[in-house]
mmCIF file of C-alpha atoms in Angstrom:
data_model
loop_
_atom_site.group_PDB
_atom_site.id
_atom_site.type_symbol
_atom_site.label_atom_id
_atom_site.label_comp_id
_atom_site.label_asym_id
_atom_site.label_seq_id
_atom_site.Cartn_x
_atom_site.Cartn_y
_atom_site.Cartn_z
ATOM 1 C CA MET F 3 -7.840 104.206 134.719
ATOM 2 C CA ARG F 4 -11.353 103.421 133.491
ATOM 3 C CA PRO F 5 -14.397 105.092 135.051
ATOM 4 C CA PHE F 6 -15.711 102.807 137.793
ATOM 5 C CA ASP F 7 -19.142 102.811 136.156
ATOM 6 C CA GLU F 8 -17.648 100.812 133.271
ATOM 7 C CA VAL F 9 -16.354 98.239 135.764
ATOM 8 C CA VAL F 10 -19.835 97.872 137.262
ATOM 9 C CA ALA F 11 -21.387 97.528 133.809
ATOM 10 C CA GLU F 12 -18.891 94.860 132.737
ATOM 11 C CA HIS F 13 -18.755 92.739 135.888
ATOM 12 C CA GLY F 14 -22.051 93.448 137.664
ATOM 13 C CA ALA F 15 -23.788 90.324 136.380
ATOM 14 C CA VAL F 16 -20.923 87.994 137.362
ATOM 15 C CA VAL F 17 -20.728 89.474 140.858
ATOM 16 C CA LEU F 18 -24.489 89.080 141.307
ATOM 17 C CA ARG F 19 -24.274 85.435 140.256
ATOM 18 C CA VAL F 20 -21.557 84.807 142.850
ATOM 19 C CA CYS F 21 -23.732 86.403 145.542
ATOM 20 C CA ARG F 22 -26.820 84.470 144.451
ATOM 21 C CA ALA F 23 -24.863 81.217 144.530
ATOM 22 C CA MET F 24 -24.665 81.572 148.310
ATOM 23 C CA LEU F 25 -27.520 83.806 149.446
ATOM 24 C CA PRO F 26 -31.259 84.384 148.995
ATOM 25 C CA ALA F 27 -32.154 87.139 146.546
ATOM 26 C CA ALA F 28 -32.550 90.057 148.980
ATOM 27 C CA GLU F 29 -29.330 89.277 150.825
ATOM 28 C CA ALA F 30 -27.518 88.670 147.534
ATOM 29 C CA ASP F 31 -28.517 92.175 146.423
ATOM 30 C CA ASP F 32 -27.074 93.606 149.655
ATOM 31 C CA ALA F 33 -23.854 91.649 149.176
ATOM 32 C CA TRP F 34 -23.642 92.917 145.580
ATOM 33 C CA SER F 35 -23.905 96.528 146.744
ATOM 34 C CA GLU F 36 -21.372 96.006 149.531
ATOM 35 C CA THR F 37 -19.002 94.386 147.051
ATOM 36 C CA PHE F 38 -18.961 97.366 144.730
ATOM 37 C CA LEU F 39 -18.839 99.889 147.576
ATOM 38 C CA SER F 40 -15.738 98.155 148.937
ATOM 39 C CA ALA F 41 -14.215 97.953 145.486
ATOM 40 C CA MET F 42 -15.002 101.597 144.817
ATOM 41 C CA ARG F 43 -13.145 102.675 147.943
ATOM 42 C CA ALA F 44 -10.011 100.825 146.870
ATOM 43 C CA TYR F 45 -10.323 101.301 143.104
ATOM 44 C CA PRO F 46 -7.955 104.288 142.679
ATOM 45 C CA ASP F 47 -5.107 102.173 144.128
ATOM 46 C CA LEU F 48 -5.700 99.133 141.930
ATOM 47 C CA ARG F 49 -2.776 98.089 139.757
ATOM 48 C CA PRO F 50 -3.311 98.738 136.032
ATOM 49 C CA ASP F 51 -2.571 95.071 135.193
ATOM 50 C CA SER F 52 -4.988 93.670 137.780
ATOM 51 C CA ASN F 53 -7.514 90.943 137.062
ATOM 52 C CA VAL F 54 -10.520 93.039 138.067
ATOM 53 C CA ARG F 55 -12.997 90.188 137.722
ATOM 54 C CA GLY F 56 -10.979 87.945 140.041
ATOM 55 C CA TRP F 57 -10.668 90.793 142.533
ATOM 56 C CA LEU F 58 -14.411 91.464 142.496
ATOM 57 C CA THR F 59 -15.426 87.816 142.845
ATOM 58 C CA THR F 60 -13.117 87.525 145.851
ATOM 59 C CA ILE F 61 -14.776 90.513 147.502
ATOM 60 C CA ALA F 62 -18.232 89.183 146.605
ATOM 61 C CA HIS F 63 -17.567 85.858 148.298
ATOM 62 C CA ARG F 64 -16.344 87.644 151.417
ATOM 63 C CA LYS F 65 -19.391 89.883 151.511
ATOM 64 C CA ALA F 66 -21.614 86.823 151.191
ATOM 65 C CA ILE F 67 -19.845 85.334 154.211
ATOM 66 C CA ASP F 68 -20.423 88.601 156.079
ATOM 67 C CA GLN F 69 -24.129 88.300 155.299
ATOM 68 C CA ILE F 70 -24.172 84.721 156.641
ATOM 69 C CA ARG F 71 -22.357 85.755 159.818
ATOM 70 C CA GLY F 72 -24.704 88.669 160.379
ATOM 71 C CA ARG F 73 -27.769 86.506 159.813
ATOM 72 C CA ASN F 74 -26.560 83.931 162.308
ATOM 73 C CA ARG F 75 -26.195 86.623 164.956
ATOM 74 C CA ARG F 76 -29.825 87.695 164.504
ATOM 75 C CA PRO F 77 -32.696 85.868 166.260
ATOM 76 C CA SER F 78 -34.900 83.883 163.888
ATOM 77 C CA PRO F 79 -38.702 83.624 164.190
ATOM 78 C CA VAL F 80 -40.159 80.335 165.428
ATOM 79 C CA ASP F 81 -41.778 79.616 162.082
ATOM 80 C CA PRO F 82 -39.636 81.427 159.515
ATOM 81 C CA LEU F 83 -41.235 82.221 156.198
ATOM 82 C CA PRO F 84 -39.355 80.996 153.131
ATOM 83 C CA ILE F 85 -37.639 83.487 150.836
ATOM 84 C CA ASP F 86 -37.137 82.201 147.325
ATOM 85 C CA GLY F 87 -37.660 78.695 148.675
ATOM 86 C CA VAL F 88 -34.927 79.078 151.333
ATOM 87 C CA PRO F 89 -36.095 79.411 154.984
ATOM 88 C CA GLN F 90 -34.884 82.460 156.882
ATOM 89 C CA GLY F 91 -31.896 81.720 159.053
ATOM 90 C CA SER F 92 -30.583 79.034 156.723
ATOM 91 C CA VAL F 93 -27.914 79.253 154.074
ATOM 92 C CA ARG F 94 -28.704 78.745 150.416
ATOM 93 C CA PRO F 95 -26.784 75.623 149.448
ATOM 94 C CA ALA F 96 -24.422 76.817 146.741
ATOM 95 C CA PRO F 97 -24.080 74.426 143.830
ATOM 96 C CA THR F 98 -21.040 72.248 144.460
ATOM 97 C CA SER F 99 -19.804 72.878 140.946
ATOM 98 C CA VAL F 100 -19.889 76.642 141.511
ATOM 99 C CA LEU F 101 -17.905 76.451 144.748
ATOM 100 C CA ALA F 102 -15.447 74.112 143.069
ATOM 101 C CA ALA F 103 -14.991 76.602 140.251
ATOM 102 C CA LEU F 104 -14.532 79.410 142.777
ATOM 103 C CA ASP F 105 -11.944 77.274 144.549
ATOM 104 C CA ARG F 106 -10.051 76.652 141.307
ATOM 105 C CA ALA F 107 -10.106 80.378 140.618
ATOM 106 C CA GLY F 108 -8.383 80.992 143.955
ATOM 107 C CA VAL F 109 -11.418 82.639 145.541
ATOM 108 C CA VAL F 110 -12.731 80.158 148.094
ATOM 109 C CA ALA F 111 -9.850 78.228 149.633
ATOM 110 C CA GLU F 112 -8.812 80.477 152.517
ATOM 111 C CA LEU F 113 -12.321 81.884 152.959
ATOM 112 C CA GLN F 114 -13.932 78.510 153.631
ATOM 113 C CA GLY F 115 -11.538 77.943 156.502
ATOM 114 C CA ARG F 116 -12.091 81.473 157.743
ATOM 115 C CA SER F 117 -15.876 81.130 157.673
ATOM 116 C CA THR F 118 -15.717 77.737 159.400
ATOM 117 C CA CYS F 119 -13.755 79.349 162.239
ATOM 118 C CA SER F 120 -16.561 81.817 162.867
ATOM 119 C CA HIS F 121 -19.570 79.544 162.356
ATOM 120 C CA ARG F 122 -20.039 75.814 162.351
ATOM 121 C CA SER F 123 -20.439 73.718 159.245
ATOM 122 C CA SER F 124 -24.222 73.523 159.732
ATOM 123 C CA GLU F 125 -24.288 77.297 159.210
ATOM 124 C CA ALA F 126 -22.036 77.330 156.178
ATOM 125 C CA PRO F 127 -22.649 76.356 152.540
ATOM 126 C CA SER F 128 -23.184 72.633 152.272
ATOM 127 C CA SER F 129 -19.952 71.996 150.389
ATOM 128 C CA THR F 130 -17.786 73.843 152.907
ATOM 129 C CA THR F 131 -15.356 71.660 154.831
ATOM 130 C CA THR F 132 -13.590 72.334 158.092
ATOM 131 C CA SER F 133 -10.290 74.109 157.637
ATOM 132 C CA PRO F 134 -7.227 72.186 158.813
ATOM 133 C CA ASN F 135 -6.113 75.397 160.510
ATOM 134 C CA CYS F 136 -9.201 75.469 162.745
ATOM 135 C CA PRO F 137 -9.867 73.320 165.831
ATOM 136 C CA THR F 138 -12.541 70.651 165.813
ATOM 137 C CA PRO F 139 -15.981 72.095 166.745
ATOM 138 C CA GLY F 140 -16.424 72.224 170.509
ATOM 139 C CA ARG F 141 -12.692 71.889 171.231
ATOM 140 C CA ARG F 142 -10.237 74.620 172.013
ATOM 141 C CA THR F 143 -6.752 73.209 171.898
ATOM 142 C CA ALA F 144 -3.764 74.522 173.791
ATOM 143 C CA ARG F 145 -2.035 75.139 170.477
ATOM 144 C CA HIS F 146 -5.012 77.239 169.320
ATOM 145 C CA GLU F 147 -4.979 79.272 172.545
ATOM 146 C CA ARG F 148 -1.204 79.640 172.400
ATOM 147 C CA GLY F 149 -1.443 80.746 168.766
ATOM 148 C CA GLY F 150 -3.988 83.365 169.724
ATOM 149 C CA ARG F 151 -1.739 84.758 172.429
ATOM 150 C CA GLU F 152 1.233 84.772 170.070
ATOM 151 C CA ALA F 153 -0.811 86.561 167.443
ATOM 152 C CA LYS F 154 -1.709 89.246 169.954
ATOM 153 C CA ARG F 155 1.911 89.677 170.987
ATOM 154 C CA SER F 156 3.195 89.792 167.426
ATOM 155 C CA GLY F 157 0.420 92.042 166.154
ATOM 156 C CA ARG F 158 -0.787 89.389 163.686
ATOM 157 C CA HIS F 159 -4.489 88.934 163.130
ATOM 158 C CA CYS F 160 -6.846 86.636 161.294
ATOM 159 C CA PRO F 161 -7.676 88.433 158.030
ATOM 160 C CA ALA F 162 -11.011 90.201 158.165
ATOM 161 C CA ALA F 163 -13.614 89.879 155.473
ATOM 162 C CA ASN F 164 -12.964 93.433 154.390
ATOM 163 C CA ASP F 165 -9.207 92.987 153.866
ATOM 164 C CA ASP F 166 -9.956 93.489 150.177
ATOM 165 C CA GLU F 167 -10.517 97.193 150.891
ATOM 166 C CA ARG F 168 -7.057 97.556 152.437
ATOM 167 C CA ASN F 169 -5.328 95.247 149.966
ATOM 168 C CA PRO F 170 -6.936 95.854 146.576
ATOM 169 C CA THR F 171 -4.223 94.013 144.672
ATOM 170 C CA MET F 172 -4.903 90.526 146.044
ATOM 171 C CA ASN F 173 -6.276 87.892 143.673
ATOM 172 C CA THR F 174 -5.677 90.187 140.722
ATOM 173 C CA GLU F 175 -3.532 88.004 138.509
ATOM 174 C CA THR F 176 -4.052 87.835 134.801
ATOM 175 C CA PRO F 177 -7.234 85.854 134.016
ATOM 176 C CA GLY F 178 -6.575 82.201 133.263
ATOM 177 C CA THR F 179 -8.363 78.953 132.572
ATOM 178 C CA THR F 180 -9.886 78.740 136.060
ATOM 179 C CA ASP F 181 -11.324 82.223 135.633
ATOM 180 C CA GLN F 182 -13.124 81.115 132.478
ATOM 181 C CA GLN F 183 -14.262 77.915 134.202
ATOM 182 C CA LEU F 184 -15.785 79.988 136.996
ATOM 183 C CA LEU F 185 -17.738 82.068 134.515
ATOM 184 C CA ALA F 186 -18.958 79.002 132.656
ATOM 185 C CA GLU F 187 -20.042 77.284 135.897
ATOM 186 C CA LEU F 188 -21.888 80.380 137.107
ATOM 187 C CA GLU F 189 -23.664 80.685 133.767
ATOM 188 C CA ARG F 190 -24.769 77.038 133.932
ATOM 189 C CA SER F 191 -25.854 77.078 137.588
ATOM 190 C CA ILE F 192 -27.215 80.562 138.333
ATOM 191 C CA PRO F 193 -29.936 82.262 136.233
ATOM 192 C CA THR F 194 -28.849 85.298 134.255
ATOM 193 C CA PRO F 195 -29.699 88.529 136.111
ATOM 194 C CA THR F 196 -32.195 90.641 134.209
ATOM 195 C CA ALA F 197 -31.338 94.103 132.915
ATOM 196 C CA ASP F 198 -33.970 95.560 135.249
ATOM 197 C CA ASP F 199 -32.341 93.835 138.227
ATOM 198 C CA LEU F 200 -28.955 95.297 137.378
ATOM 199 C CA ASP F 201 -30.351 98.772 136.638
ATOM 200 C CA THR F 202 -32.058 98.826 140.035
ATOM 201 C CA LEU F 203 -28.888 97.700 141.786
ATOM 202 C CA ARG F 204 -26.774 100.298 139.971
ATOM 203 C CA ALA F 205 -29.167 103.077 140.943
ATOM 204 C CA GLY F 206 -29.013 101.943 144.550
ATOM 205 C CA LEU F 207 -25.223 101.744 144.388
ATOM 206 C CA ALA F 208 -24.994 105.364 143.234
ATOM 207 C CA ALA F 209 -27.153 106.502 146.160
ATOM 208 C CA ASP F 210 -25.130 104.394 148.628
ATOM 209 C CA ALA F 211 -21.819 105.634 147.206
ATOM 210 C CA GLU F 212 -22.906 109.242 147.550
ATOM 211 C CA ARG F 213 -24.060 108.667 151.107
ATOM 212 C CA GLU F 214 -20.747 106.950 151.952
ATOM 213 C CA GLY F 215 -18.735 109.773 150.376
ATOM 214 C CA VAL F 216 -17.021 107.654 147.722
ATOM 215 C CA LEU F 217 -18.812 109.019 144.640
ATOM 216 C CA ASP F 218 -16.365 111.596 143.330
ATOM 217 C CA VAL F 219 -18.026 112.241 139.969
ATOM 218 C CA ALA F 220 -21.716 111.767 139.119
ATOM 219 C CA TYR F 221 -22.803 112.014 135.495
ATOM 220 C CA ARG F 222 -25.822 111.656 133.251
ATOM 221 C CA SER F 223 -27.023 112.569 129.769
ATOM 222 C CA MET F 224 -29.931 114.749 128.708
ATOM 223 C CA ASP F 225 -31.665 115.592 125.456
ATOM 224 C CA SER F 226 -31.612 119.168 124.188
ATOM 225 C CA PRO F 227 -32.563 121.058 121.012
ATOM 226 C CA TYR F 228 -28.890 120.715 120.044
ATOM 227 C CA GLY F 229 -28.512 116.981 120.642
ATOM 228 C CA SER F 230 -27.467 114.907 123.613
ATOM 229 C CA LEU F 231 -25.573 116.696 126.389
ATOM 230 C CA LEU F 232 -23.318 115.048 128.971
ATOM 231 C CA LEU F 233 -23.405 116.512 132.494
ATOM 232 C CA ALA F 234 -20.867 115.672 135.215
ATOM 233 C CA ALA F 235 -20.675 117.015 138.756
ATOM 234 C CA THR F 236 -18.388 116.612 141.759
ATOM 235 C CA GLU F 237 -19.291 117.354 145.354
ATOM 236 C CA LYS F 238 -18.171 120.941 144.706
ATOM 237 C CA GLY F 239 -20.435 121.481 141.708
ATOM 238 C CA LEU F 240 -20.880 121.128 137.959
ATOM 239 C CA VAL F 241 -17.498 120.223 136.467
ATOM 240 C CA ARG F 242 -18.263 119.358 132.832
ATOM 241 C CA ILE F 243 -20.862 119.731 130.108
ATOM 242 C CA GLY F 244 -20.184 117.788 126.942
ATOM 243 C CA LEU F 245 -21.893 119.068 123.799
ATOM 244 C CA ALA F 246 -23.328 116.787 121.128
ATOM 245 C CA THR F 247 -20.341 117.465 118.906
ATOM 246 C CA GLU F 248 -17.956 116.027 121.492
ATOM 247 C CA ASP F 249 -17.054 112.406 122.240
ATOM 248 C CA HIS F 250 -18.806 111.708 125.551
ATOM 249 C CA ASP F 251 -16.881 108.507 126.230
ATOM 250 C CA ALA F 252 -13.603 110.373 125.783
ATOM 251 C CA ILE F 253 -14.847 113.066 128.158
ATOM 252 C CA LEU F 254 -15.609 110.461 130.848
ATOM 253 C CA ASP F 255 -12.202 108.858 130.345
ATOM 254 C CA GLY F 256 -10.610 112.287 130.728
ATOM 255 C CA LEU F 257 -12.527 112.958 133.936
ATOM 256 C CA ALA F 258 -11.409 109.597 135.302
ATOM 257 C CA GLU F 259 -7.793 110.637 134.729
ATOM 258 C CA THR F 260 -7.949 114.283 135.813
ATOM 259 C CA VAL F 261 -10.580 114.231 138.574
ATOM 260 C CA SER F 262 -11.256 110.679 139.816
ATOM 261 C CA PRO F 263 -12.141 107.243 138.413
ATOM 262 C CA ARG F 264 -14.743 106.820 141.168
ATOM 263 C CA MET F 265 -17.525 107.787 138.833
ATOM 264 C CA LEU F 266 -21.109 106.540 138.475
ATOM 265 C CA ARG F 267 -24.187 107.469 136.479
ATOM 266 C CA SER F 268 -26.479 109.327 138.885
ATOM 267 C CA GLY F 269 -29.063 112.069 138.655
ATOM 268 C CA ARG F 270 -28.961 113.188 142.281
ATOM 269 C CA ARG F 271 -26.348 115.906 141.697
ATOM 270 C CA THR F 272 -27.205 116.664 138.088
ATOM 271 C CA ASP F 273 -31.014 116.818 138.180
ATOM 272 C CA PRO F 274 -31.048 120.528 139.176
ATOM 273 C CA ILE F 275 -28.923 121.545 136.191
ATOM 274 C CA VAL F 276 -31.059 119.383 133.864
ATOM 275 C CA ARG F 277 -34.148 121.232 135.031
ATOM 276 C CA GLN F 278 -32.460 124.626 134.627
ATOM 277 C CA LEU F 279 -31.129 123.809 131.165
ATOM 278 C CA ASP F 280 -34.602 122.719 130.072
ATOM 279 C CA GLU F 281 -35.939 126.051 131.328
ATOM 280 C CA TYR F 282 -33.148 127.910 129.527
ATOM 281 C CA PHE F 283 -33.817 126.209 126.188
ATOM 282 C CA SER F 284 -37.540 126.945 126.513
ATOM 283 C CA GLY F 285 -36.824 130.642 127.173
ATOM 284 C CA ASP F 286 -37.959 130.550 130.820
ATOM 285 C CA ARG F 287 -34.563 131.014 132.469
ATOM 286 C CA ARG F 288 -31.935 133.717 131.966
ATOM 287 C CA ARG F 289 -29.468 132.897 134.736
ATOM 288 C CA PHE F 290 -28.221 129.600 136.116
ATOM 289 C CA ASP F 291 -28.183 128.980 139.825
ATOM 290 C CA VAL F 292 -25.776 126.062 140.289
ATOM 291 C CA GLU F 293 -22.421 125.610 141.991
ATOM 292 C CA LEU F 294 -19.471 125.310 139.610
ATOM 293 C CA ASP F 295 -16.274 123.299 139.958
ATOM 294 C CA LEU F 296 -13.578 124.849 137.749
ATOM 295 C CA HIS F 297 -11.163 122.068 138.650
ATOM 296 C CA LEU F 298 -10.253 121.511 134.997
ATOM 297 C CA VAL F 299 -8.924 125.010 134.283
ATOM 298 C CA ARG F 300 -5.915 126.848 135.692
ATOM 299 C CA GLY F 301 -4.203 130.216 135.536
ATOM 300 C CA PHE F 302 -5.387 132.816 133.052
ATOM 301 C CA ARG F 303 -8.048 130.486 131.642
ATOM 302 C CA HIS F 304 -9.563 130.253 135.110
ATOM 303 C CA ASP F 305 -9.628 134.068 135.348
ATOM 304 C CA VAL F 306 -11.313 134.327 131.939
ATOM 305 C CA LEU F 307 -14.066 131.862 132.782
ATOM 306 C CA THR F 308 -14.647 133.500 136.156
ATOM 307 C CA HIS F 309 -15.336 136.822 134.396
ATOM 308 C CA LEU F 310 -17.299 135.135 131.635
ATOM 309 C CA VAL F 311 -19.987 134.039 134.106
ATOM 310 C CA ASP F 312 -20.898 137.725 134.553
ATOM 311 C CA VAL F 313 -21.730 138.263 130.867
ATOM 312 C CA GLY F 314 -25.502 138.556 131.011
ATOM 313 C CA TYR F 315 -28.254 136.919 128.999
ATOM 314 C CA GLY F 316 -28.935 138.675 125.679
ATOM 315 C CA THR F 317 -25.582 140.501 125.552
ATOM 316 C CA THR F 318 -22.158 139.760 124.081
ATOM 317 C CA VAL F 319 -18.577 140.852 124.622
ATOM 318 C CA SER F 320 -15.552 140.735 122.369
ATOM 319 C CA TYR F 321 -12.497 138.632 123.096
ATOM 320 C CA ALA F 322 -10.542 141.870 123.622
ATOM 321 C CA VAL F 323 -12.963 143.123 126.279
ATOM 322 C CA LEU F 324 -12.891 139.761 128.010
ATOM 323 C CA ALA F 325 -9.073 139.697 128.015
ATOM 324 C CA ALA F 326 -8.947 143.185 129.554
ATOM 325 C CA ALA F 327 -11.528 142.275 132.201
ATOM 326 C CA SER F 328 -9.423 139.236 133.081
ATOM 327 C CA GLY F 329 -6.375 141.395 133.757
ATOM 328 C CA ASN F 330 -4.358 141.146 130.526
ATOM 329 C CA PRO F 331 -5.617 143.328 127.630
ATOM 330 C CA ARG F 332 -2.970 141.921 125.275
ATOM 331 C CA ALA F 333 -3.977 138.303 125.819
ATOM 332 C CA VAL F 334 -6.777 138.298 123.252
ATOM 333 C CA ARG F 335 -5.713 134.983 121.743
ATOM 334 C CA ALA F 336 -5.400 133.445 125.211
ATOM 335 C CA ALA F 337 -8.918 134.629 126.003
ATOM 336 C CA GLY F 338 -10.127 132.951 122.827
ATOM 337 C CA SER F 339 -8.294 129.764 123.792
ATOM 338 C CA ALA F 340 -9.938 129.825 127.225
ATOM 339 C CA CYS F 341 -13.352 130.047 125.574
ATOM 340 C CA SER F 342 -12.618 127.229 123.142
ATOM 341 C CA HIS F 343 -11.495 124.997 126.038
ATOM 342 C CA ASN F 344 -14.368 125.950 128.327
ATOM 343 C CA PRO F 345 -15.354 122.720 130.145
ATOM 344 C CA ILE F 346 -18.806 124.046 131.125
ATOM 345 C CA PRO F 347 -20.371 125.635 128.003
ATOM 346 C CA LEU F 348 -23.873 127.120 128.185
ATOM 347 C CA VAL F 349 -23.680 127.648 131.956
ATOM 348 C CA VAL F 350 -20.349 129.468 131.572
ATOM 349 C CA PRO F 351 -21.567 131.338 128.463
ATOM 350 C CA CYS F 352 -18.651 131.323 126.037
ATOM 351 C CA HIS F 353 -21.225 131.539 123.221
ATOM 352 C CA ARG F 354 -21.663 135.225 124.221
ATOM 353 C CA VAL F 355 -18.096 136.081 123.213
ATOM 354 C CA VAL F 356 -17.669 137.300 119.614
ATOM 355 C CA ARG F 357 -14.991 138.941 117.515
ATOM 356 C CA SER F 358 -14.372 142.679 117.617
ATOM 357 C CA ASP F 359 -15.664 143.062 114.052
ATOM 358 C CA GLY F 360 -19.025 141.640 115.129
ATOM 359 C CA SER F 361 -18.633 138.242 113.482
ATOM 360 C CA VAL F 362 -19.651 135.256 115.535
ATOM 361 C CA GLY F 363 -16.378 133.367 115.653
ATOM 362 C CA ASN F 364 -15.850 129.724 116.524
ATOM 363 C CA TYR F 365 -17.747 127.550 118.985
ATOM 364 C CA ALA F 366 -17.255 123.986 120.228
ATOM 365 C CA GLY F 367 -20.861 123.140 119.357
ATOM 366 C CA GLY F 368 -20.533 124.633 115.862
ATOM 367 C CA SER F 369 -21.204 128.128 114.561
ATOM 368 C CA GLU F 370 -24.866 127.295 113.825
ATOM 369 C CA MET F 371 -25.487 126.447 117.467
ATOM 370 C CA LYS F 372 -23.786 129.662 118.568
ATOM 371 C CA VAL F 373 -25.880 131.783 116.205
ATOM 372 C CA SER F 374 -29.038 129.993 117.367
ATOM 373 C CA LEU F 375 -28.277 130.557 121.061
ATOM 374 C CA LEU F 376 -27.536 134.238 120.538
ATOM 375 C CA ALA F 377 -30.703 134.679 118.486
ATOM 376 C CA MET F 378 -32.772 132.960 121.176
ATOM 377 C CA GLU F 379 -31.317 135.191 123.864
ATOM 378 C CA SER F 380 -31.781 138.372 121.838
ATOM 379 C CA GLY F 381 -35.414 137.509 121.229
ATOM 380 C CA SER F 382 -35.176 137.853 117.434
ATOM 381 C CA ALA F 383 -33.547 136.354 114.394
ATOM 382 C CA ASP F 384 -30.869 139.070 114.594
ATOM 383 C CA LEU F 385 -27.809 138.627 116.784
ATOM 384 C CA ALA F 386 -27.604 140.471 120.084
ATOM 385 C CA THR F 387 -25.762 143.787 120.107
ATOM 386 C CA THR F 388 -22.059 143.364 120.696
ATOM 387 C CA ARG F 389 -20.225 145.327 123.382
ATOM 388 C CA HIS F 390 -16.737 146.351 122.164
#
């Protein structure tokens, strides 16, 4: 499954257009955030063949309706000030062509009836019509009352606007002609969101997702003397550092499969390690003070990396010493394999492990990077003294 951040990047503009078709700008932004929070909760259970865009536009329309309902429950000032040309307390009239395209895409039909049940047509988008399943405004028929009692007895209920969270597979068919028509109509009727708008919304989404406890993996990139580094952290701690020699996109895909696809770009969890790595590269830090999540390693490799953390700045150990310290003196090759598959290089200092003959050995970032790091830590152009 793809990292959720890729889903936001691909469909964020379309979702914002759907929200802006029905709501003023500020409320549309809130509906956008609520849409992706709801989707993020359900995302791990989404079918692989789902039409993600159709699913998201369905949720977006429901969240817009939630905004309208909430607004209508709030008292309005006597002389409301306009927001983006739309008075407070009123509904932005969605372009008829947009709602028609949403209807053809299977997004609006049941929702228009549902929204009409909860608020009268004067409170709904101008093109909304009364659902045939709802009574005429001001009337409460015996059949309607009887249906309500039967629903209570049978346990049935009118679908809530957040059913998309409990049923993430609805409206997820393969994209068709109506899906393309919806996109074309939105592009014609609603201005294209700016990159700054979307960047601001994505930053807010990351903060909201962390607060709601649905951000399983936060990641970011940073510059270093050895190229761009990828940092990823879970709630438990730093789970991955990708060196410049590695494919960062492949690393994120791997994390989505092995840890969680609920992943967003965010600096909240990773800013402390960025600061400490900057201090390390400048020679001002000799020990890292961050929580680690060794979720990606098991068995003997886990034991090796746990002992490797204790190898101090400016010193080295051989693979044989490391294997013995990890409980299996004969597992020298396995110790080397654990170092080569270390998911958190630099912080878990596999660059401080060398061969018994004193040669540097291999390193995921390249032998030149390993020599450079050891020279920096030893304080000279010569390599640090090796402990055998």
